[in-house]
GROMACS .gro file of C-alpha atoms in nm:
model
  420
    1UNK     CA    1 -10.061   2.246  -6.930
    2UNK     CA    2  -9.796   2.010  -6.809
    3UNK     CA    3  -9.531   2.121  -7.069
    4UNK     CA    4  -9.587   2.470  -6.973
    5UNK     CA    5  -9.557   2.362  -6.593
    6UNK     CA    6  -9.260   2.173  -6.689
    7UNK     CA    7  -9.088   2.471  -6.912
    8UNK     CA    8  -9.158   2.722  -6.596
    9UNK     CA    9  -9.005   2.468  -6.349
   10UNK     CA   10  -8.696   2.450  -6.566
   11UNK     CA   11  -8.682   2.844  -6.625
   12UNK     CA   12  -8.698   2.881  -6.224
   13UNK     CA   13  -8.453   2.635  -6.180
   14UNK     CA   14  -8.225   2.794  -6.410
   15UNK     CA   15  -8.286   3.127  -6.253
   16UNK     CA   16  -8.175   3.007  -5.915
   17UNK     CA   17  -7.857   2.833  -6.014
   18UNK     CA   18  -7.741   3.119  -6.239
   19UNK     CA   19  -7.827   3.346  -5.930
   20UNK     CA   20  -7.612   3.155  -5.711
   21UNK     CA   21  -7.340   3.121  -5.975
   22UNK     CA   22  -7.356   3.505  -6.011
   23UNK     CA   23  -7.349   3.592  -5.636
   24UNK     CA   24  -7.066   3.310  -5.558
   25UNK     CA   25  -6.857   3.434  -5.856
   26UNK     CA   26  -6.843   3.800  -5.731
   27UNK     CA   27  -6.788   3.663  -5.374
   28UNK     CA   28  -6.479   3.513  -5.515
   29UNK     CA   29  -6.364   3.761  -5.712
   30UNK     CA   30  -6.371   3.997  -5.396
   31UNK     CA   31  -6.189   3.772  -5.206
   32UNK     CA   32  -5.909   3.736  -5.440
   33UNK     CA   33  -5.861   4.100  -5.463
   34UNK     CA   34  -5.869   4.138  -5.088
   35UNK     CA   35  -5.618   3.854  -5.043
   36UNK     CA   36  -5.372   3.946  -5.332
   37UNK     CA   37  -5.416   4.310  -5.359
   38UNK     CA   38  -5.560   4.481  -5.064
   39UNK     CA   39  -5.368   4.239  -4.780
   40UNK     CA   40  -5.028   4.297  -4.936
   41UNK     CA   41  -4.766   4.401  -4.675
   42UNK     CA   42  -5.084   4.469  -4.431
   43UNK     CA   43  -4.991   4.197  -4.168
   44UNK     CA   44  -4.767   4.298  -3.848
   45UNK     CA   45  -4.493   4.011  -3.794
   46UNK     CA   46  -4.517   3.904  -3.426
   47UNK     CA   47  -4.198   4.054  -3.329
   48UNK     CA   48  -4.227   4.377  -3.496
   49UNK     CA   49  -4.402   4.565  -3.189
   50UNK     CA   50  -4.417   4.905  -3.020
   51UNK     CA   51  -4.580   4.820  -2.673
   52UNK     CA   52  -4.438   4.561  -2.436
   53UNK     CA   53  -4.578   4.346  -2.159
   54UNK     CA   54  -4.576   4.648  -1.934
   55UNK     CA   55  -4.845   4.827  -2.166
   56UNK     CA   56  -5.106   4.569  -2.156
   57UNK     CA   57  -5.381   4.399  -1.932
   58UNK     CA   58  -5.454   4.076  -2.002
   59UNK     CA   59  -5.864   3.998  -1.949
   60UNK     CA   60  -5.980   3.626  -1.996
   61UNK     CA   61  -6.366   3.591  -2.062
   62UNK     CA   62  -6.544   3.267  -1.884
   63UNK     CA   63  -6.874   3.156  -1.723
   64UNK     CA   64  -6.702   2.931  -1.496
   65UNK     CA   65  -6.448   2.723  -1.698
   66UNK     CA   66  -6.176   2.717  -1.440
   67UNK     CA   67  -5.980   2.415  -1.557
   68UNK     CA   68  -5.974   2.538  -1.914
   69UNK     CA   69  -5.897   2.915  -1.784
   70UNK     CA   70  -5.619   2.791  -1.588
   71UNK     CA   71  -5.435   2.664  -1.876
   72UNK     CA   72  -5.512   2.998  -2.067
   73UNK     CA   73  -5.358   3.175  -1.763
   74UNK     CA   74  -5.053   2.939  -1.767
   75UNK     CA   75  -5.012   3.008  -2.120
   76UNK     CA   76  -4.946   3.394  -2.072
   77UNK     CA   77  -4.578   3.472  -2.065
   78UNK     CA   78  -4.475   3.528  -1.720
   79UNK     CA   79  -4.345   3.910  -1.760
   80UNK     CA   80  -4.691   3.964  -1.867
   81UNK     CA   81  -4.790   4.056  -1.486
   82UNK     CA   82  -5.151   4.219  -1.516
   83UNK     CA   83  -5.354   3.895  -1.600
   84UNK     CA   84  -5.749   3.942  -1.492
   85UNK     CA   85  -5.998   3.683  -1.510
   86UNK     CA   86  -6.378   3.798  -1.567
   87UNK     CA   87  -6.627   3.524  -1.469
   88UNK     CA   88  -6.991   3.476  -1.430
   89UNK     CA   89  -6.962   3.261  -1.130
   90UNK     CA   90  -6.682   3.244  -0.844
   91UNK     CA   91  -6.375   3.022  -0.956
   92UNK     CA   92  -6.009   2.970  -0.831
   93UNK     CA   93  -5.741   3.057  -1.067
   94UNK     CA   94  -5.385   3.075  -0.971
   95UNK     CA   95  -5.160   3.319  -1.145
   96UNK     CA   96  -5.459   3.587  -1.211
   97UNK     CA   97  -5.688   3.826  -1.033
   98UNK     CA   98  -6.039   3.684  -1.062
   99UNK     CA   99  -6.331   3.906  -1.096
  100UNK     CA  100  -6.691   3.806  -1.065
  101UNK     CA  101  -6.956   3.985  -1.250
  102UNK     CA  102  -7.245   4.062  -0.967
  103UNK     CA  103  -7.583   3.900  -1.063
  104UNK     CA  104  -7.732   4.226  -1.002
  105UNK     CA  105  -7.533   4.415  -1.251
  106UNK     CA  106  -7.734   4.527  -1.560
  107UNK     CA  107  -7.673   4.703  -1.886
  108UNK     CA  108  -7.782   4.690  -2.231
  109UNK     CA  109  -7.531   4.428  -2.355
  110UNK     CA  110  -7.622   4.064  -2.248
  111UNK     CA  111  -7.431   3.769  -2.189
  112UNK     CA  112  -7.072   3.831  -2.282
  113UNK     CA  113  -7.113   4.166  -2.371
  114UNK     CA  114  -7.263   4.230  -2.026
  115UNK     CA  115  -6.947   4.089  -1.897
  116UNK     CA  116  -6.700   4.278  -2.096
  117UNK     CA  117  -6.889   4.590  -2.007
  118UNK     CA  118  -6.878   4.517  -1.640
  119UNK     CA  119  -6.502   4.455  -1.651
  120UNK     CA  120  -6.483   4.794  -1.842
  121UNK     CA  121  -6.647   4.963  -1.565
  122UNK     CA  122  -6.503   4.799  -1.256
  123UNK     CA  123  -6.153   4.634  -1.292
  124UNK     CA  124  -5.895   4.973  -1.284
  125UNK     CA  125  -5.680   4.969  -1.606
  126UNK     CA  126  -5.376   5.207  -1.634
  127UNK     CA  127  -5.243   5.014  -1.938
  128UNK     CA  128  -5.248   5.162  -2.302
  129UNK     CA  129  -5.408   4.808  -2.420
  130UNK     CA  130  -5.658   4.546  -2.280
  131UNK     CA  131  -5.597   4.226  -2.448
  132UNK     CA  132  -5.900   3.991  -2.461
  133UNK     CA  133  -5.876   3.616  -2.478
  134UNK     CA  134  -6.135   3.350  -2.510
  135UNK     CA  135  -6.109   3.096  -2.228
  136UNK     CA  136  -5.945   2.842  -2.459
  137UNK     CA  137  -5.711   3.067  -2.602
  138UNK     CA  138  -5.343   2.979  -2.590
  139UNK     CA  139  -5.120   3.257  -2.655
  140UNK     CA  140  -4.811   3.194  -2.884
  141UNK     CA  141  -4.524   3.391  -3.016
  142UNK     CA  142  -4.648   3.708  -2.821
  143UNK     CA  143  -4.377   3.997  -2.767
  144UNK     CA  144  -4.616   4.272  -2.729
  145UNK     CA  145  -4.867   4.502  -2.955
  146UNK     CA  146  -4.821   4.726  -3.260
  147UNK     CA  147  -4.937   5.091  -3.287
  148UNK     CA  148  -5.285   5.076  -3.350
  149UNK     CA  149  -5.645   5.122  -3.207
  150UNK     CA  150  -5.774   4.756  -3.257
  151UNK     CA  151  -5.509   4.495  -3.291
  152UNK     CA  152  -5.651   4.133  -3.417
  153UNK     CA  153  -5.422   3.841  -3.365
  154UNK     CA  154  -5.452   3.546  -3.596
  155UNK     CA  155  -5.553   3.230  -3.473
  156UNK     CA  156  -5.474   2.853  -3.554
  157UNK     CA  157  -5.744   2.588  -3.403
  158UNK     CA  158  -5.633   2.289  -3.253
  159UNK     CA  159  -5.784   1.937  -3.310
  160UNK     CA  160  -5.992   1.835  -3.000
  161UNK     CA  161  -6.146   1.498  -3.108
  162UNK     CA  162  -6.324   1.552  -3.440
  163UNK     CA  163  -6.111   1.562  -3.761
  164UNK     CA  164  -6.422   1.664  -3.974
  165UNK     CA  165  -6.432   2.019  -3.760
  166UNK     CA  166  -6.084   2.051  -3.747
  167UNK     CA  167  -6.020   2.007  -4.131
  168UNK     CA  168  -6.316   2.251  -4.166
  169UNK     CA  169  -6.127   2.502  -3.937
  170UNK     CA  170  -5.854   2.471  -4.180
  171UNK     CA  171  -6.070   2.594  -4.468
  172UNK     CA  172  -6.233   2.879  -4.269
  173UNK     CA  173  -5.851   2.991  -4.169
  174UNK     CA  174  -5.780   3.002  -4.539
  175UNK     CA  175  -6.080   3.200  -4.612
  176UNK     CA  176  -6.014   3.435  -4.315
  177UNK     CA  177  -5.695   3.518  -4.462
  178UNK     CA  178  -5.869   3.820  -4.615
  179UNK     CA  179  -5.895   3.991  -4.279
  180UNK     CA  180  -5.538   4.112  -4.343
  181UNK     CA  181  -5.690   4.352  -4.582
  182UNK     CA  182  -5.936   4.502  -4.325
  183UNK     CA  183  -5.677   4.764  -4.252
  184UNK     CA  184  -5.752   4.940  -4.570
  185UNK     CA  185  -6.138   4.966  -4.504
  186UNK     CA  186  -6.307   5.226  -4.310
  187UNK     CA  187  -6.520   4.944  -4.147
  188UNK     CA  188  -6.354   4.617  -4.102
  189UNK     CA  189  -6.575   4.361  -4.193
  190UNK     CA  190  -6.570   4.135  -3.877
  191UNK     CA  191  -6.336   4.071  -3.585
  192UNK     CA  192  -6.241   3.744  -3.382
  193UNK     CA  193  -6.232   3.797  -3.001
  194UNK     CA  194  -6.042   3.509  -2.911
  195UNK     CA  195  -5.724   3.721  -2.932
  196UNK     CA  196  -5.797   4.088  -2.989
  197UNK     CA  197  -5.634   4.397  -2.830
  198UNK     CA  198  -5.814   4.743  -2.800
  199UNK     CA  199  -5.650   5.103  -2.683
  200UNK     CA  200  -5.809   5.119  -2.341
  201UNK     CA  201  -5.899   5.489  -2.419
  202UNK     CA  202  -6.133   5.376  -2.730
  203UNK     CA  203  -6.276   5.119  -2.511
  204UNK     CA  204  -6.383   5.367  -2.263
  205UNK     CA  205  -6.496   5.585  -2.527
  206UNK     CA  206  -6.709   5.325  -2.716
  207UNK     CA  207  -6.817   5.093  -2.428
  208UNK     CA  208  -6.920   4.729  -2.479
  209UNK     CA  209  -7.272   4.832  -2.382
  210UNK     CA  210  -7.461   4.725  -2.689
  211UNK     CA  211  -7.716   4.453  -2.747
  212UNK     CA  212  -7.543   4.192  -2.977
  213UNK     CA  213  -7.426   3.800  -3.005
  214UNK     CA  214  -7.122   3.910  -3.184
  215UNK     CA  215  -6.953   4.135  -2.959
  216UNK     CA  216  -6.628   4.220  -3.115
  217UNK     CA  217  -6.761   4.291  -3.464
  218UNK     CA  218  -7.037   4.514  -3.325
  219UNK     CA  219  -6.746   4.690  -3.122
  220UNK     CA  220  -6.526   4.748  -3.424
  221UNK     CA  221  -6.819   4.856  -3.630
  222UNK     CA  222  -6.926   5.112  -3.360
  223UNK     CA  223  -6.579   5.230  -3.304
  224UNK     CA  224  -6.543   5.276  -3.692
  225UNK     CA  225  -6.859   5.486  -3.676
  226UNK     CA  226  -6.710   5.739  -3.426
  227UNK     CA  227  -6.371   5.789  -3.571
  228UNK     CA  228  -6.109   5.688  -3.823
  229UNK     CA  229  -6.045   5.356  -3.695
  230UNK     CA  230  -5.699   5.206  -3.711
  231UNK     CA  231  -5.747   4.834  -3.754
  232UNK     CA  232  -5.417   4.615  -3.774
  233UNK     CA  233  -5.370   4.222  -3.795
  234UNK     CA  234  -5.060   4.080  -3.584
  235UNK     CA  235  -4.968   3.750  -3.697
  236UNK     CA  236  -4.889   3.558  -3.368
  237UNK     CA  237  -5.083   3.253  -3.423
  238UNK     CA  238  -5.257   3.206  -3.103
  239UNK     CA  239  -5.413   2.865  -3.068
  240UNK     CA  240  -5.765   2.790  -2.975
  241UNK     CA  241  -5.997   2.465  -3.018
  242UNK     CA  242  -6.173   2.369  -3.294
  243UNK     CA  243  -6.538   2.289  -3.214
  244UNK     CA  244  -6.557   1.895  -3.059
  245UNK     CA  245  -6.852   1.824  -3.263
  246UNK     CA  246  -7.033   1.893  -3.600
  247UNK     CA  247  -7.326   2.032  -3.472
  248UNK     CA  248  -7.151   2.248  -3.219
  249UNK     CA  249  -6.951   2.405  -3.514
  250UNK     CA  250  -7.303   2.436  -3.707
  251UNK     CA  251  -7.421   2.607  -3.400
  252UNK     CA  252  -7.144   2.838  -3.396
  253UNK     CA  253  -7.146   2.951  -3.745
  254UNK     CA  254  -7.524   3.010  -3.715
  255UNK     CA  255  -7.468   3.258  -3.440
  256UNK     CA  256  -7.184   3.435  -3.639
  257UNK     CA  257  -7.403   3.475  -3.946
  258UNK     CA  258  -7.715   3.550  -3.726
  259UNK     CA  259  -7.505   3.825  -3.533
  260UNK     CA  260  -7.326   3.986  -3.809
  261UNK     CA  261  -7.652   4.018  -3.994
  262UNK     CA  262  -7.841   4.168  -3.702
  263UNK     CA  263  -7.572   4.442  -3.644
  264UNK     CA  264  -7.537   4.544  -4.003
  265UNK     CA  265  -7.759   4.866  -3.948
  266UNK     CA  266  -7.428   4.991  -3.796
  267UNK     CA  267  -7.299   4.995  -4.108
  268UNK     CA  268  -7.315   5.303  -4.392
  269UNK     CA  269  -7.567   5.204  -4.665
  270UNK     CA  270  -7.261   5.091  -4.938
  271UNK     CA  271  -7.080   4.893  -4.651
  272UNK     CA  272  -7.451   4.717  -4.570
  273UNK     CA  273  -7.521   4.640  -4.942
  274UNK     CA  274  -7.173   4.503  -4.974
  275UNK     CA  275  -7.206   4.286  -4.643
  276UNK     CA  276  -7.541   4.164  -4.721
  277UNK     CA  277  -7.412   4.043  -5.054
  278UNK     CA  278  -7.122   3.848  -4.887
  279UNK     CA  279  -7.360   3.705  -4.623
  280UNK     CA  280  -7.624   3.570  -4.897
  281UNK     CA  281  -7.300   3.433  -5.090
  282UNK     CA  282  -7.169   3.288  -4.774
  283UNK     CA  283  -7.527   3.126  -4.697
  284UNK     CA  284  -7.574   2.965  -5.022
  285UNK     CA  285  -7.232   2.870  -5.075
  286UNK     CA  286  -7.277   2.507  -5.003
  287UNK     CA  287  -7.487   2.462  -5.322
  288UNK     CA  288  -7.187   2.530  -5.543
  289UNK     CA  289  -7.007   2.200  -5.488
  290UNK     CA  290  -7.345   2.013  -5.510
  291UNK     CA  291  -7.485   2.186  -5.822
  292UNK     CA  292  -7.119   2.155  -5.983
  293UNK     CA  293  -7.134   1.757  -5.929
  294UNK     CA  294  -7.477   1.727  -6.041
  295UNK     CA  295  -7.427   1.941  -6.359
  296UNK     CA  296  -7.139   1.698  -6.443
  297UNK     CA  297  -7.275   1.359  -6.320
  298UNK     CA  298  -7.605   1.422  -6.485
  299UNK     CA  299  -7.585   1.619  -6.790
  300UNK     CA  300  -7.941   1.637  -6.896
  301UNK     CA  301  -8.029   1.779  -6.547
  302UNK     CA  302  -7.982   2.119  -6.643
  303UNK     CA  303  -8.009   2.217  -7.021
  304UNK     CA  304  -7.793   2.457  -7.210
  305UNK     CA  305  -7.563   2.503  -6.938
  306UNK     CA  306  -7.210   2.459  -7.105
  307UNK     CA  307  -7.088   2.779  -6.978
  308UNK     CA  308  -7.218   2.716  -6.638
  309UNK     CA  309  -7.043   2.380  -6.612
  310UNK     CA  310  -6.694   2.539  -6.706
  311UNK     CA  311  -6.757   2.848  -6.479
  312UNK     CA  312  -6.878   2.639  -6.174
  313UNK     CA  313  -6.571   2.399  -6.221
  314UNK     CA  314  -6.362   2.691  -6.208
  315UNK     CA  315  -6.535   2.816  -5.923
  316UNK     CA  316  -6.520   2.481  -5.761
  317UNK     CA  317  -6.111   2.454  -5.813
  318UNK     CA  318  -6.105   2.816  -5.630
  319UNK     CA  319  -6.211   2.609  -5.278
  320UNK     CA  320  -5.931   2.403  -5.308
  321UNK     CA  321  -5.710   2.746  -5.317
  322UNK     CA  322  -5.875   2.878  -5.016
  323UNK     CA  323  -5.797   2.523  -4.838
  324UNK     CA  324  -5.450   2.553  -4.967
  325UNK     CA  325  -5.401   2.900  -4.819
  326UNK     CA  326  -5.529   2.743  -4.470
  327UNK     CA  327  -5.279   2.465  -4.517
  328UNK     CA  328  -5.012   2.758  -4.586
  329UNK     CA  329  -5.125   2.929  -4.251
  330UNK     CA  330  -5.060   2.611  -4.055
  331UNK     CA  331  -4.786   2.478  -4.239
  332UNK     CA  332  -4.482   2.596  -3.984
  333UNK     CA  333  -4.689   2.451  -3.705
  334UNK     CA  334  -4.863   2.148  -3.853
  335UNK     CA  335  -4.844   1.928  -4.157
  336UNK     CA  336  -5.144   1.737  -4.053
  337UNK     CA  337  -5.374   2.014  -4.231
  338UNK     CA  338  -5.272   1.842  -4.587
  339UNK     CA  339  -5.558   1.626  -4.512
  340UNK     CA  340  -5.796   1.922  -4.556
  341UNK     CA  341  -5.718   1.930  -4.936
  342UNK     CA  342  -5.875   1.609  -5.078
  343UNK     CA  343  -6.172   1.681  -4.831
  344UNK     CA  344  -6.248   2.023  -4.959
  345UNK     CA  345  -6.596   1.992  -5.097
  346UNK     CA  346  -6.722   1.823  -4.792
  347UNK     CA  347  -6.572   2.076  -4.560
  348UNK     CA  348  -6.710   2.367  -4.765
  349UNK     CA  349  -7.036   2.215  -4.734
  350UNK     CA  350  -7.024   2.155  -4.353
  351UNK     CA  351  -6.825   2.473  -4.290
  352UNK     CA  352  -7.092   2.691  -4.454
  353UNK     CA  353  -7.409   2.512  -4.378
  354UNK     CA  354  -7.425   2.692  -4.053
  355UNK     CA  355  -7.450   2.991  -4.207
  356UNK     CA  356  -7.747   2.863  -4.455
  357UNK     CA  357  -7.907   2.778  -4.129
  358UNK     CA  358  -7.855   3.118  -3.977
  359UNK     CA  359  -7.981   3.267  -4.298
  360UNK     CA  360  -8.296   3.059  -4.286
  361UNK     CA  361  -8.362   3.066  -3.894
  362UNK     CA  362  -8.176   3.325  -3.736
  363UNK     CA  363  -8.041   3.299  -3.368
  364UNK     CA  364  -8.088   3.589  -3.114
  365UNK     CA  365  -7.920   3.457  -2.799
  366UNK     CA  366  -7.563   3.417  -2.707
  367UNK     CA  367  -7.416   3.028  -2.670
  368UNK     CA  368  -7.124   2.929  -2.543
  369UNK     CA  369  -6.926   2.701  -2.771
  370UNK     CA  370  -6.839   2.384  -2.575
  371UNK     CA  371  -6.458   2.330  -2.475
  372UNK     CA  372  -6.243   2.062  -2.337
  373UNK     CA  373  -5.974   2.074  -2.090
  374UNK     CA  374  -5.624   2.066  -2.237
  375UNK     CA  375  -5.544   1.717  -2.090
  376UNK     CA  376  -5.825   1.584  -2.283
  377UNK     CA  377  -5.674   1.757  -2.603
  378UNK     CA  378  -5.344   1.608  -2.552
  379UNK     CA  379  -5.483   1.265  -2.484
  380UNK     CA  380  -5.685   1.297  -2.822
  381UNK     CA  381  -5.460   1.493  -3.012
  382UNK     CA  382  -5.175   1.274  -3.169
  383UNK     CA  383  -4.957   1.588  -3.252
  384UNK     CA  384  -4.877   1.672  -2.871
  385UNK     CA  385  -4.730   1.502  -2.593
  386UNK     CA  386  -4.852   1.509  -2.248
  387UNK     CA  387  -4.763   1.840  -2.113
  388UNK     CA  388  -4.666   1.999  -2.467
  389UNK     CA  389  -4.991   2.201  -2.424
  390UNK     CA  390  -5.068   2.254  -2.043
  391UNK     CA  391  -4.688   2.371  -1.996
  392UNK     CA  392  -4.675   2.597  -2.298
  393UNK     CA  393  -4.537   2.934  -2.256
  394UNK     CA  394  -4.705   3.197  -2.461
  395UNK     CA  395  -4.384   3.341  -2.585
  396UNK     CA  396  -4.266   3.054  -2.798
  397UNK     CA  397  -4.488   2.885  -3.090
  398UNK     CA  398  -4.686   2.560  -3.065
  399UNK     CA  399  -4.540   2.318  -3.332
  400UNK     CA  400  -4.702   1.989  -3.372
  401UNK     CA  401  -4.498   1.659  -3.378
  402UNK     CA  402  -4.687   1.373  -3.541
  403UNK     CA  403  -4.729   1.035  -3.381
  404UNK     CA  404  -4.844   0.819  -3.661
  405UNK     CA  405  -4.973   0.528  -3.454
  406UNK     CA  406  -5.203   0.762  -3.223
  407UNK     CA  407  -5.269   0.975  -3.555
  408UNK     CA  408  -5.421   0.647  -3.711
  409UNK     CA  409  -5.590   0.502  -3.418
  410UNK     CA  410  -5.769   0.889  -3.395
  411UNK     CA  411  -5.838   0.919  -3.751
  412UNK     CA  412  -6.009   0.594  -3.754
  413UNK     CA  413  -6.242   0.686  -3.439
  414UNK     CA  414  -6.317   1.030  -3.558
  415UNK     CA  415  -6.408   1.079  -3.916
  416UNK     CA  416  -6.742   0.924  -3.924
  417UNK     CA  417  -7.026   1.198  -3.878
  418UNK     CA  418  -7.211   0.978  -3.669
  419UNK     CA  419  -6.921   0.969  -3.391
  420UNK     CA  420  -6.912   1.365  -3.361
   0.00000   0.00000   0.00000
């Protein structure tokens, strides 16, 4: 009886590890197709624009983070004059018109989506595009917008106090390279709201009035359902903040996973199937490095798995490729990201553990990711002098100049997980 139970346990374990392996293998294959084939010549360079500053209204969404928003407004190029701040509570910001969402305003959308919808209805706009920024997004290399319905602007998160989360963001940026292929899809697989421009006529047609916790992806999917959507990626490399702690990052990833999964019924059936496969692969991807290590360190743990060991080793190597793509994305701005390469297995587990959390326990409510002031970022980040961020002009890039002594000190303080 015990022997039968033992054989059954081994069979179930083998089925599980092979299922994870097949799902992740398919996910890796599709990522390479997207990045190497579909994304070819799909990204618009920062200077290759059709619409200038006079065609754009900027809207910055916040609850009441006046200090952080002020830095974001300061980074908007001076000639981009129409800058609006949409806040949940009264705040004072120089250089922008502040609009406060009335407490009595109600619609289907909630939280950030409610603020977006109120702004769409109440803030006058005669511009061709509305450029939405998160409260912590610093514009960079921005000269205007290309011809498109939705323009997704690339991002490079900044170190804000946790090297673990910063390096995890490097891996995410590498994986997110696939977004450059989304213009070839009828439905972009996701969108990032920290820097996204929407044609005003499309915004008024689709509206933000939808109950969701991933507003930008939800909007893009509803827009694609209504018309032949033109989705473009503009490579400006806006700078935003990496989560200040591991727990904050896990909660953020959990929300992304949960929101995307909850909104998937907006997609056609074949896209739903593809998305669900990706979400499952994403949710269980932390197991790939762990299983790979177990099969090599404890050869007898899983019998008759030589093919699996070889295959999982190849998949393990692709994780470093993804990190390498992230490092390449940062390269002209920062060489610090090379630190992510040797830490790749740990970064993969941490970067995707939030997705597994969202798979097991989905969240239904929007939560704001914690931000810190730019003065604090300058104090903590060894690559920026005082004033290099707070006095930044969004026309230019934000290269990092490493102070080795500060870097060594910050690295010693920040790398232990217990201090995040």
